[in-house]
Amino acid sequence: MKKFGRSKGFAVSALVAAMSVAGLANAGVTDKDIMNDAATVDDVVTNGMGLQGQRYSSLDKVNVDTVKDLRPVWAFSFGGEKQRGQESQPMVKDGVMYVTASYSRVFAIDTKTGEELWEYNARLPDGIMPCCDVINRGVALYDDLVIFGTLDAKLVALDAKSGKVVWKKTVEDYQAGYSITAAPIIVKGKVITGVSGGEFGIVGKVEAYDAKTGDIVWTRPTVEGHMGYMWKNGKKVENGISGGAAGKTWPGDLWKSGGAATWLGGTYDAETDLMFFGTGNPAPWNSHLRPGDNLFSSSRVAIDPDTGKIAWHFQTTPHDGWDYDGVNELVSFDLNEGGKTIKAAATADRNGFMYVLNRENGSFIRGFPFVDKITWAKGLDPKTGRPIYDDSNRPGNPADSKDGKKGQTVVAAPSFLGGKNWMPIAYSKDTELFYVPSNEWQMDIWNEPTAYKKGAAYLGAGFTIHPTNDEYIGVLRAMDPKTGKEVWSYKNYAPLWGGAMTTAGNLVFIGTPEGYLKGFNAKTGEQVYQFNTGSGIVGSPITWEQDGEQYISVVSGWGGAVPLWGGEVAKRVKHLNQGGAVWTFKLPK
């Protein structure tokens, strides 16, 4: 694909001729557009194809019978040397696609031709500290703005027509280890963002900004003991929103550098008027330094979008000692069970268990394994969902060793990269199944002494990851939230690291590190489609309708955390090629 007006640094290129392209004169994205995204088919204006994050489309022109004829119609290259992992979900509005790429870049693309309309390149400083590759997972759209987070922990709002900066805000200090990799979400005219950086002893938080002006509205730290605040007329409200007593579930002053990063972003449910964010690992990894539950780390928190108040929380791994986080997306759905419809939500955790919760109050409905091997816990308490620990599989305390330098090594499954990591699940209202990209791997893990230092890695642990099986690591699973049973599965040699999408055409789509976009029968798991994009897929596919035709797009570009942190697994996939492109498909006329 020919590239137009490529610029270096932060400069934006825009073609005067492109101003006439359909879509650049659109009326902008409204709150109604965002709220109705899951029910409309002519655009994709939210991360998750709907604020609830179900990643389901009612389109069915591409279905199990026709998908064999699906063909690529254009491919757009991000170009340059800035490849690495491409984990973005594209957005589409009025004939224009907005997609992010590695190193905090944004592109606007004509959806009919694949031609570039404009490009924005963030000017990143030296010394950024992304933990897990230089990825970005997408933009938020509001009015005539394209809003995204950068690796130096800024929010940037661009003009949708030209790509020029409208406002820019510093969310946190990148030199302390903060960054932003997730796509923000828009709720009631506010842009909501989390932060990354849990491996550097930062304090996780969720913040809301006025989407049009960039003015801060509220901040909600996710480590117990830190206060939340609102702003009115540009001034901080004196009575902050309580974050719990300092040190209540943390020893000493460790809550001051407690981690719990909100690095994956959130979902929103209009019926309960609550946002759901996951929180990451407590810092440091060495759990013997911080006895207690360490709230609100490794949890799902329900947040009032108007004030930032935490309405409820559910902690999946209290006193986390394996870096299992709790950051994975919480997807709202209606659970039809026992003649009743329950306002439920489900999440597949890095710790290997899937949880079904009441999204109104966070109460535990059920939990069940979705991977084959779990060693750190014997199961879940059937009433509370709290894990029943196997204490012999917690990494040992270095203080108990002869030299005090290394605790006892244990073999823990899943590995810290998780039974499921960031890659989003999908839910079909047709099959009433969740489609879960999962991985079968384990790790040798041990604890070491450590101390907090601003901007330095704050782990206190060492590890090596190993595949559990020789034949496969990745498994796409269809899980029944009513029974906790696996309905079908597809095994993949390399780890799965990209998101799933499902449609009314009885299809599930997912990409693989080997480069394939694959389609499966949503009911049976039969593979009915594949196309190789030339580089590993670690992004999330989308679909929309334009001029009466159904389009499917996915970002291709191998990278992310696996080649950086994967140990023996990284050796298995070291031959995979990097890349950076958007591939778009449709049926022939």
Coordinates of C-alpha atoms in Angstrom, one line a residue:
M1 CA 0.0 0.0 0.0
K2 CA 1.4 3.3 -1.0
K3 CA 1.9 5.7 1.9
F4 CA 1.1 9.4 1.6
G5 CA 2.8 12.3 3.4
R6 CA 4.7 10.1 5.8
S7 CA 6.1 12.4 8.6
K8 CA 8.7 11.9 11.2
G9 CA 8.5 12.7 14.9
F10 CA 5.1 13.9 16.0
A11 CA 4.1 15.7 12.8
V12 CA 0.8 15.0 11.1
S13 CA 0.3 14.5 7.4
A14 CA -3.1 15.1 5.8
L15 CA -4.0 15.1 2.1
V16 CA -6.1 18.1 1.0
A17 CA -7.8 15.8 -1.6
A18 CA -8.7 13.4 1.2
M19 CA -11.0 16.0 2.7
S20 CA -13.6 15.1 0.2
V21 CA -13.6 11.4 1.1
A22 CA -16.9 10.2 2.5
G23 CA -16.7 10.2 6.2
L24 CA -14.4 13.1 6.9
A25 CA -17.5 15.4 6.9
N26 CA -19.3 13.2 9.5
A27 CA -21.3 14.7 12.3
G28 CA -19.1 13.1 14.9
V29 CA -19.7 10.3 17.4
T30 CA -22.5 11.0 19.9
D31 CA -23.3 9.5 23.3
K32 CA -26.2 7.7 21.6
D33 CA -23.8 6.2 19.0
I34 CA -21.6 4.9 21.8
M35 CA -24.5 3.5 23.9
N36 CA -26.0 1.8 20.9
D37 CA -22.8 0.4 19.4
A38 CA -23.6 -3.2 20.1
A39 CA -27.0 -2.9 18.4
T40 CA -25.8 -1.1 15.2
V41 CA -23.9 -2.6 12.4
D42 CA -22.7 0.3 10.2
D43 CA -19.9 1.4 12.6
V44 CA -17.7 0.3 15.5
V45 CA -17.3 3.1 17.9
T46 CA -16.4 1.3 21.2
N47 CA -13.6 -1.0 22.2
G48 CA -15.4 -4.3 22.6
M49 CA -17.9 -3.7 19.9
G50 CA -20.3 -2.4 22.6
L51 CA -19.5 -0.9 26.0
Q52 CA -20.4 -4.2 27.7
G53 CA -17.5 -5.8 25.8
Q54 CA -19.4 -8.8 24.3
R55 CA -17.6 -8.5 20.9
Y56 CA -20.8 -9.9 19.2
S57 CA -22.2 -8.7 15.9
S58 CA -25.7 -9.3 14.6
L59 CA -24.3 -9.4 11.0
D60 CA -24.8 -12.7 9.3
K61 CA -24.0 -12.3 5.6
V62 CA -20.7 -13.9 6.4
N63 CA -21.7 -17.1 7.9
V64 CA -20.7 -20.8 8.1
D65 CA -21.9 -21.4 4.6
T66 CA -20.5 -18.3 2.9
V67 CA -17.3 -17.7 4.9
K68 CA -15.3 -19.9 2.6
D69 CA -15.6 -17.2 0.0
L70 CA -14.2 -14.4 2.3
R71 CA -11.5 -12.5 0.5
P72 CA -9.0 -9.7 1.4
V73 CA -10.0 -6.4 -0.3
W74 CA -7.1 -4.2 1.0
A75 CA -4.2 -4.3 3.4
F76 CA -2.7 -1.2 4.9
S77 CA 0.9 -1.2 6.2
F78 CA 1.9 0.9 9.2
G79 CA 5.3 1.1 7.6
G80 CA 8.6 2.2 8.9
E81 CA 10.8 0.4 11.4
K82 CA 8.4 0.8 14.3
Q83 CA 6.9 -2.7 14.2
R84 CA 6.8 -4.9 17.3
G85 CA 3.5 -6.0 18.8
Q86 CA 0.2 -4.7 17.2
E87 CA -2.6 -5.3 19.7
S88 CA -5.1 -2.7 18.4
Q89 CA -8.8 -3.0 17.8
P90 CA -9.8 -0.7 14.9
M91 CA -12.7 1.7 15.1
V92 CA -14.9 2.6 12.1
K93 CA -17.2 5.6 11.6
D94 CA -18.7 7.0 8.4
G95 CA -16.2 5.3 6.1
V96 CA -13.1 6.0 8.1
M97 CA -11.1 3.5 10.2
Y98 CA -9.1 4.8 13.2
V99 CA -6.4 2.4 14.4
T100 CA -3.4 2.6 16.6
A101 CA 0.0 1.0 16.1
S102 CA 3.1 0.4 18.2
Y103 CA 5.0 3.3 19.6
S104 CA 1.8 5.4 20.1
R105 CA 0.8 6.0 16.5
V106 CA -2.7 6.6 15.1
F107 CA -3.8 6.2 11.5
A108 CA -7.0 7.3 9.7
I109 CA -7.8 5.0 6.7
D110 CA -10.5 5.1 4.0
T111 CA -12.4 1.9 4.6
K112 CA -13.3 1.5 0.9
T113 CA -9.8 1.9 -0.6
G114 CA -7.4 1.3 2.3
E115 CA -5.7 4.7 1.6
E116 CA -4.2 6.7 4.4
L117 CA -6.0 9.9 5.3
W118 CA -3.7 11.0 8.0
E119 CA -1.2 9.8 10.6
Y120 CA -0.2 11.0 14.1
N121 CA 3.1 10.0 15.6
A122 CA 3.5 10.7 19.3
R123 CA 6.9 12.3 20.2
L124 CA 8.0 9.8 22.9
P125 CA 10.8 10.8 25.3
D126 CA 13.8 8.7 26.0
G127 CA 13.4 6.5 29.1
I128 CA 9.8 5.3 28.7
M129 CA 9.3 2.0 30.7
P130 CA 6.7 -0.2 29.1
C131 CA 6.7 -3.5 30.8
C132 CA 5.4 -5.7 28.0
D133 CA 6.2 -4.3 24.6
V134 CA 5.5 -0.9 23.0
I135 CA 1.9 -1.8 22.1
N136 CA -1.3 0.2 22.0
R137 CA -4.8 -1.3 22.0
G138 CA -6.9 1.4 20.4
V139 CA -8.6 4.7 20.4
A140 CA -11.8 6.1 21.8
L141 CA -14.1 8.2 19.6
Y142 CA -16.2 11.1 20.8
D143 CA -17.7 14.0 18.8
D144 CA -15.1 14.9 16.3
L145 CA -12.2 13.7 18.4
V146 CA -10.0 10.6 18.3
I147 CA -8.6 10.0 21.8
F148 CA -5.8 7.6 22.9
G149 CA -3.2 7.0 25.5
T150 CA 0.6 7.1 25.0
L151 CA 3.5 5.1 26.3
D152 CA 4.6 8.2 28.3
A153 CA 1.3 8.2 30.1
K154 CA -0.5 11.0 28.3
L155 CA -4.0 11.3 26.9
V156 CA -4.1 12.9 23.5
A157 CA -7.2 14.1 21.6
L158 CA -6.9 14.5 17.8
D159 CA -9.2 16.2 15.4
A160 CA -10.9 13.3 13.5
K161 CA -10.7 15.2 10.1
S162 CA -7.1 16.3 10.2
G163 CA -5.3 14.3 12.9
K164 CA -4.1 17.6 14.6
V165 CA -3.9 17.8 18.4
V166 CA -6.9 19.4 20.0
W167 CA -5.8 18.7 23.6
K168 CA -3.2 16.8 25.5
K169 CA -3.1 15.9 29.2
T170 CA -0.4 14.2 31.3
V171 CA -2.0 11.5 33.3
E172 CA 1.1 10.4 35.3
D173 CA 4.9 10.6 35.5
Y174 CA 6.4 8.1 33.0
Q175 CA 9.7 8.4 34.9
A176 CA 8.1 6.6 37.8
G177 CA 7.1 3.7 35.6
Y178 CA 3.7 4.8 34.4
S179 CA 2.4 4.3 30.9
I180 CA -0.9 3.8 29.1
T181 CA -1.4 1.0 26.6
A182 CA -5.2 0.4 26.8
A183 CA -7.9 1.9 24.8
P184 CA -9.9 4.5 26.8
I185 CA -13.6 4.3 27.0
I186 CA -16.2 7.0 26.8
V187 CA -19.1 7.1 29.3
K188 CA -21.5 10.1 29.6
G189 CA -19.2 12.5 27.8
K190 CA -16.2 11.5 29.9
V191 CA -13.1 9.7 28.7
I192 CA -12.1 7.1 31.2
T193 CA -8.6 5.7 31.4
G194 CA -6.5 3.4 33.5
V195 CA -2.7 3.2 33.8
S196 CA 0.0 0.6 33.3
G197 CA 3.2 0.1 35.4
G198 CA 2.5 -2.5 38.1
E199 CA 6.1 -3.9 37.8
F200 CA 7.5 -0.5 38.9
G201 CA 5.6 -0.1 42.2
I202 CA 3.2 2.6 40.8
V203 CA -0.3 3.1 42.3
G204 CA -3.0 2.0 40.0
K205 CA -5.9 4.3 39.3
V206 CA -8.9 5.0 37.1
E207 CA -9.5 8.6 36.0
A208 CA -12.2 10.5 34.2
Y209 CA -11.6 13.6 31.9
D210 CA -14.1 15.8 30.1
A211 CA -13.8 14.3 26.6
K212 CA -14.2 17.6 24.8
T213 CA -11.8 19.7 26.9
G214 CA -9.5 17.2 28.6
D215 CA -10.3 18.7 32.1
I216 CA -10.1 16.2 34.9
V217 CA -13.4 15.2 36.5
W218 CA -12.4 12.6 39.1
T219 CA -9.6 10.2 40.1
R220 CA -10.0 6.8 41.8
P221 CA -6.8 5.0 43.0
T222 CA -7.1 1.3 43.2
V223 CA -4.8 0.6 46.2
E224 CA -6.5 0.7 49.5
G225 CA -5.5 3.7 51.6
H226 CA -5.3 6.2 48.7
M227 CA -8.1 8.8 48.5
G228 CA -10.2 9.5 45.4
Y229 CA -11.2 13.0 44.5
M230 CA -13.5 15.0 42.3
W231 CA -12.9 18.4 40.6
K232 CA -15.5 21.1 40.3
N233 CA -14.9 24.4 38.5
G234 CA -11.3 23.3 38.2
K235 CA -10.8 22.8 41.9
K236 CA -10.3 19.6 43.8
V237 CA -13.2 18.8 46.1
E238 CA -12.0 18.8 49.7
N239 CA -14.0 15.7 50.8
G240 CA -12.4 12.9 48.8
I241 CA -13.9 9.5 48.1
S242 CA -12.6 7.2 50.7
G243 CA -10.2 4.4 49.5
G244 CA -10.3 2.5 52.8
A245 CA -8.0 2.7 55.8
A246 CA -4.3 2.9 55.0
G247 CA -2.5 -0.3 55.9
K248 CA -5.6 -2.3 56.7
T249 CA -4.9 -5.1 54.2
W250 CA -1.3 -4.0 53.6
P251 CA 1.6 -4.1 56.1
G252 CA 3.4 -0.9 57.0
D253 CA 3.8 1.6 54.1
L254 CA 3.7 -0.9 51.2
W255 CA 0.3 0.4 50.2
K256 CA 2.2 3.6 49.0
S257 CA 3.8 1.6 46.1
G258 CA 1.2 -1.2 45.9
G259 CA 0.7 -1.7 42.2
A260 CA -2.8 -2.8 41.2
A261 CA -2.4 -1.2 37.8
T262 CA -5.6 -0.8 35.7
W263 CA -3.7 -1.5 32.5
L264 CA -6.4 -3.2 30.4
G265 CA -9.1 -0.6 30.5
G266 CA -12.7 -1.1 31.3
T267 CA -16.3 -2.0 30.3
Y268 CA -19.6 -0.2 31.1
D269 CA -23.1 -1.5 31.8
A270 CA -25.9 1.0 31.4
E271 CA -28.5 -1.1 33.2
T272 CA -26.5 -0.8 36.5
D273 CA -24.8 2.4 35.5
L274 CA -21.4 0.9 36.6
M275 CA -18.0 0.7 35.0
F276 CA -16.0 -2.5 35.5
F277 CA -12.2 -2.3 35.7
G278 CA -9.7 -5.0 36.5
T279 CA -6.7 -4.3 38.7
G280 CA -3.3 -5.9 38.4
N281 CA -0.8 -7.5 40.6
P282 CA 0.2 -6.1 44.0
A283 CA 3.8 -4.9 44.2
P284 CA 6.2 -6.5 44.8
W285 CA 5.6 -10.0 43.5
N286 CA 7.3 -11.4 46.6
S287 CA 4.1 -12.0 48.7
H288 CA 6.0 -12.6 51.9
L289 CA 6.9 -8.9 52.1
R290 CA 3.2 -7.9 52.2
P291 CA 1.0 -10.3 54.2
G292 CA -2.8 -9.6 53.9
D293 CA -5.3 -9.5 51.1
N294 CA -3.7 -6.3 49.6
L295 CA -6.9 -4.7 48.4
F296 CA -7.8 -3.7 45.7
S297 CA -5.1 -5.6 43.8
S298 CA -6.0 -8.6 41.6
S299 CA -9.6 -7.6 41.7
R300 CA -12.6 -6.5 39.6
V301 CA -14.0 -3.2 40.8
A302 CA -17.3 -1.6 39.9
I303 CA -17.0 2.2 39.7
D304 CA -19.7 4.9 39.6
P305 CA -18.9 6.8 36.3
D306 CA -20.2 10.1 37.8
T307 CA -18.0 10.2 41.0
G308 CA -15.4 7.5 40.7
K309 CA -16.7 5.8 43.9
I310 CA -16.1 2.0 44.1
A311 CA -19.6 0.4 44.4
W312 CA -18.3 -3.1 44.9
H313 CA -15.2 -5.3 44.4
F314 CA -14.4 -8.9 43.9
Q315 CA -10.9 -10.1 44.5
T316 CA -9.9 -13.2 42.4
T317 CA -6.4 -13.7 43.9
P318 CA -6.1 -12.3 47.4
H319 CA -2.5 -12.0 48.5
D320 CA -1.4 -12.7 45.0
G321 CA 2.1 -14.4 44.9
W322 CA 2.3 -15.4 41.2
D323 CA 1.6 -12.2 39.3
Y324 CA -1.9 -13.4 38.4
D325 CA -3.3 -9.9 38.3
G326 CA -7.1 -9.5 38.1
V327 CA -7.1 -7.1 35.2
N328 CA -8.9 -9.2 32.6
E329 CA -12.2 -7.7 31.2
L330 CA -15.5 -8.2 33.0
V331 CA -18.2 -8.8 30.3
S332 CA -21.8 -8.1 31.1
F333 CA -24.5 -10.5 30.0
D334 CA -28.0 -11.8 31.0
L335 CA -27.8 -15.2 32.6
N336 CA -31.0 -17.2 32.0
E337 CA -31.1 -19.7 34.8
G338 CA -33.8 -21.4 36.9
G339 CA -36.6 -19.5 35.1
K340 CA -35.0 -16.2 36.1
T341 CA -32.8 -13.6 34.2
I342 CA -29.8 -12.5 36.3
K343 CA -27.8 -9.4 35.5
A344 CA -24.5 -11.2 35.4
A345 CA -21.0 -10.6 34.3
A346 CA -18.2 -13.1 33.5
T347 CA -14.4 -12.9 33.4
A348 CA -11.7 -15.4 32.6
D349 CA -8.8 -14.7 35.0
R350 CA -5.1 -15.1 34.6
N351 CA -5.2 -17.5 37.6
G352 CA -7.0 -20.1 35.5
F353 CA -10.5 -19.8 36.9
M354 CA -13.5 -18.3 35.1
Y355 CA -15.9 -16.4 37.3
V356 CA -19.6 -15.5 36.9
L357 CA -20.7 -12.6 39.2
N358 CA -23.9 -10.7 39.8
R359 CA -23.0 -7.4 38.2
E360 CA -25.4 -5.4 40.4
N361 CA -23.6 -6.2 43.7
G362 CA -20.5 -8.3 42.8
S363 CA -21.8 -11.4 44.5
F364 CA -20.3 -14.7 43.5
I365 CA -22.5 -17.0 41.4
R366 CA -20.0 -19.6 40.3
G367 CA -16.4 -20.2 39.3
F368 CA -14.7 -23.0 37.4
P369 CA -11.4 -23.8 35.8
F370 CA -11.0 -23.0 32.1
V371 CA -7.5 -24.5 31.7
D372 CA -6.3 -28.0 32.3
K373 CA -3.7 -27.5 34.9
I374 CA -4.0 -25.3 38.1
T375 CA -1.5 -26.0 40.9
W376 CA -1.6 -22.9 43.1
A377 CA -5.1 -23.5 44.4
K378 CA -7.1 -26.6 45.2
G379 CA -10.4 -24.9 44.1
L380 CA -12.7 -22.1 45.0
D381 CA -15.0 -21.7 48.0
P382 CA -18.4 -22.5 46.5
K383 CA -20.1 -19.6 48.5
T384 CA -17.6 -16.8 48.2
G385 CA -15.4 -17.7 45.3
R386 CA -12.3 -17.2 47.4
P387 CA -9.4 -19.5 46.3
I388 CA -8.5 -22.5 48.5
Y389 CA -4.7 -22.2 48.4
D390 CA -2.3 -25.0 48.1
D391 CA 0.4 -23.5 50.4
S392 CA 3.0 -25.8 49.1
N393 CA 2.8 -24.1 45.7
R394 CA 3.4 -20.6 47.0
P395 CA 7.0 -19.4 46.1
G396 CA 9.1 -19.6 49.3
N397 CA 10.3 -16.8 51.5
P398 CA 13.9 -15.8 50.9
A399 CA 14.2 -15.1 54.6
D400 CA 13.8 -18.8 55.3
S401 CA 16.8 -19.7 53.1
K402 CA 20.4 -20.1 54.4
D403 CA 21.7 -17.0 52.7
G404 CA 18.4 -15.0 52.5
K405 CA 18.8 -14.5 48.8
K406 CA 16.4 -16.9 47.2
G407 CA 13.3 -18.6 48.4
Q408 CA 12.2 -22.1 47.5
T409 CA 11.3 -22.6 43.9
V410 CA 7.9 -24.0 43.0
V411 CA 6.3 -25.1 39.8
A412 CA 3.1 -23.1 39.3
A413 CA 0.4 -23.4 36.7
P414 CA -0.7 -21.4 34.9
S415 CA 2.4 -19.3 34.3
F416 CA 2.2 -15.6 35.3
L417 CA 1.3 -14.8 31.6
G418 CA -2.0 -16.4 32.6
G419 CA -4.6 -19.0 31.6
K420 CA -5.8 -15.9 29.8
N421 CA -4.0 -12.7 29.5
W422 CA -5.2 -9.4 27.9
M423 CA -6.8 -11.0 24.8
P424 CA -10.5 -10.3 25.0
I425 CA -13.2 -13.0 25.2
A426 CA -16.4 -12.9 23.2
Y427 CA -20.0 -13.8 24.2
S428 CA -22.7 -14.9 21.8
K429 CA -26.3 -14.3 22.8
D430 CA -27.2 -17.0 20.2
T431 CA -25.2 -19.9 21.6
E432 CA -25.1 -18.4 25.2
L433 CA -21.4 -19.4 25.2
F434 CA -18.2 -17.5 26.0
Y435 CA -15.3 -17.9 23.6
V436 CA -12.1 -17.8 25.6
P437 CA -8.5 -17.6 24.1
S438 CA -6.4 -19.5 26.7
N439 CA -2.9 -20.9 27.1
E440 CA -1.5 -24.0 28.7
W441 CA 1.8 -23.2 30.3
Q442 CA 3.5 -23.3 33.7
M443 CA 6.5 -21.6 35.4
D444 CA 9.3 -22.2 37.8
I445 CA 9.0 -19.2 40.2
W446 CA 11.0 -18.1 43.2
N447 CA 11.1 -15.0 45.4
E448 CA 14.1 -12.7 46.1
P449 CA 14.6 -9.7 48.4
T450 CA 13.7 -6.3 46.9
A451 CA 13.0 -2.7 47.9
Y452 CA 11.1 0.1 46.1
K453 CA 13.0 2.7 44.1
K454 CA 11.2 5.1 41.9
G455 CA 11.4 4.1 38.3
A456 CA 13.1 0.7 38.9
A457 CA 11.7 -2.7 38.5
Y458 CA 10.0 -3.9 41.7
L459 CA 9.5 -7.6 41.4
G460 CA 11.3 -9.6 44.1
A461 CA 10.9 -12.7 42.0
G462 CA 12.5 -14.8 39.3
F463 CA 10.8 -17.2 36.9
T464 CA 11.1 -19.3 33.8
I465 CA 8.0 -20.3 31.7
H466 CA 7.6 -23.7 30.1
P467 CA 4.9 -25.1 27.8
T468 CA 2.7 -27.7 29.5
N469 CA 2.4 -29.8 26.3
D470 CA 4.7 -30.4 23.3
E471 CA 1.8 -30.3 20.8
Y472 CA 0.1 -27.0 21.7
I473 CA 0.0 -24.0 24.0
G474 CA -3.0 -22.0 22.8
V475 CA -6.5 -23.3 23.2
L476 CA -9.6 -21.4 22.0
R477 CA -12.4 -22.7 24.3
A478 CA -16.2 -22.4 24.1
M479 CA -17.3 -22.2 27.8
D480 CA -20.9 -22.5 29.1
P481 CA -21.3 -20.0 32.0
K482 CA -24.3 -22.0 33.3
T483 CA -22.5 -25.3 33.8
G484 CA -18.8 -24.3 33.8
K485 CA -18.2 -27.0 31.1
E486 CA -16.1 -26.7 28.0
V487 CA -18.4 -27.3 25.0
W488 CA -15.6 -27.4 22.4
S489 CA -12.0 -26.4 21.9
Y490 CA -9.4 -25.7 19.3
K491 CA -5.7 -26.3 20.1
N492 CA -2.9 -24.1 18.6
Y493 CA 0.8 -24.8 18.6
A494 CA 1.8 -21.3 19.5
P495 CA 0.2 -19.3 22.4
L496 CA -3.0 -17.4 21.6
W497 CA -2.5 -13.7 22.2
G498 CA -5.3 -12.0 20.2
G499 CA -8.9 -11.4 20.9
A500 CA -12.1 -13.2 19.8
M501 CA -15.1 -12.0 18.0
T502 CA -18.4 -13.8 17.4
T503 CA -21.3 -13.1 15.0
A504 CA -24.9 -14.0 14.2
G505 CA -23.5 -15.9 11.2
N506 CA -22.7 -18.7 13.8
L507 CA -19.0 -17.8 13.6
V508 CA -16.1 -17.1 15.9
F509 CA -13.0 -15.4 14.6
I510 CA -9.6 -15.2 16.2
G511 CA -6.0 -14.7 15.0
T512 CA -2.9 -16.8 15.7
P513 CA 0.8 -16.0 16.1
E514 CA 1.4 -18.1 13.0
G515 CA -0.4 -15.3 11.1
Y516 CA -3.8 -16.9 10.4
L517 CA -7.1 -15.3 10.8
K518 CA -9.3 -18.3 11.6
G519 CA -13.1 -18.8 11.6
F520 CA -14.9 -21.5 13.6
N521 CA -18.5 -22.8 13.7
A522 CA -19.6 -21.2 17.0
K523 CA -21.8 -24.2 18.0
T524 CA -19.4 -27.0 17.1
G525 CA -15.9 -25.6 16.9
E526 CA -15.3 -26.8 13.3
Q527 CA -12.8 -24.7 11.6
V528 CA -14.4 -23.2 8.5
Y529 CA -11.9 -20.5 7.4
Q530 CA -8.3 -19.4 7.5
F531 CA -6.2 -16.8 5.8
N532 CA -2.5 -16.0 6.5
T533 CA -1.7 -12.3 7.0
G534 CA 2.1 -12.7 6.9
S535 CA 2.7 -11.9 10.5
G536 CA 1.4 -13.1 13.8
I537 CA -2.0 -11.7 14.9
V538 CA -2.3 -10.4 18.4
G539 CA -5.0 -7.9 17.8
S540 CA -8.8 -8.2 18.0
P541 CA -11.0 -8.5 14.8
I542 CA -14.1 -6.3 14.1
T543 CA -16.9 -6.4 11.6
W544 CA -19.3 -3.8 10.2
E545 CA -21.6 -3.2 7.2
Q546 CA -21.0 -0.7 4.5
D547 CA -23.0 -0.2 1.3
G548 CA -24.9 -3.4 2.1
E549 CA -21.7 -5.5 2.4
Q550 CA -20.2 -7.0 5.5
Y551 CA -16.5 -6.2 6.2
I552 CA -14.1 -7.9 8.6
S553 CA -10.8 -6.3 9.7
V554 CA -8.0 -7.4 11.9
V555 CA -4.6 -5.9 12.8
S556 CA -1.6 -8.2 12.1
G557 CA 1.9 -7.8 13.7
W558 CA 3.6 -10.3 16.0
G559 CA 4.9 -9.1 19.4
G560 CA 3.6 -8.4 22.8
A561 CA 4.7 -10.0 26.1
V562 CA 5.3 -13.5 24.9
P563 CA 8.6 -13.0 23.0
L564 CA 9.8 -10.7 25.8
W565 CA 8.9 -12.7 28.9
G566 CA 8.1 -16.2 27.6
G567 CA 11.2 -18.2 28.6
E568 CA 11.1 -21.6 26.9
V569 CA 7.9 -20.5 25.1
A570 CA 9.7 -17.6 23.5
K571 CA 12.2 -20.0 22.0
R572 CA 9.4 -21.9 20.5
V573 CA 8.1 -18.9 18.6
K574 CA 11.3 -17.0 17.9
H575 CA 11.1 -17.7 14.1
L576 CA 7.8 -15.7 13.8
N577 CA 8.1 -12.5 11.8
Q578 CA 7.2 -9.1 13.0
G579 CA 4.9 -6.9 11.0
G580 CA 2.4 -4.1 11.1
A581 CA -0.7 -4.0 8.9
V582 CA -4.5 -3.9 8.8
W583 CA -6.2 -6.6 6.7
T584 CA -9.8 -6.1 5.6
F585 CA -12.0 -8.8 4.1
K586 CA -15.4 -9.1 2.5
L587 CA -17.4 -11.5 0.3
P588 CA -17.2 -11.1 -3.5
K589 CA -20.2 -9.3 -5.0

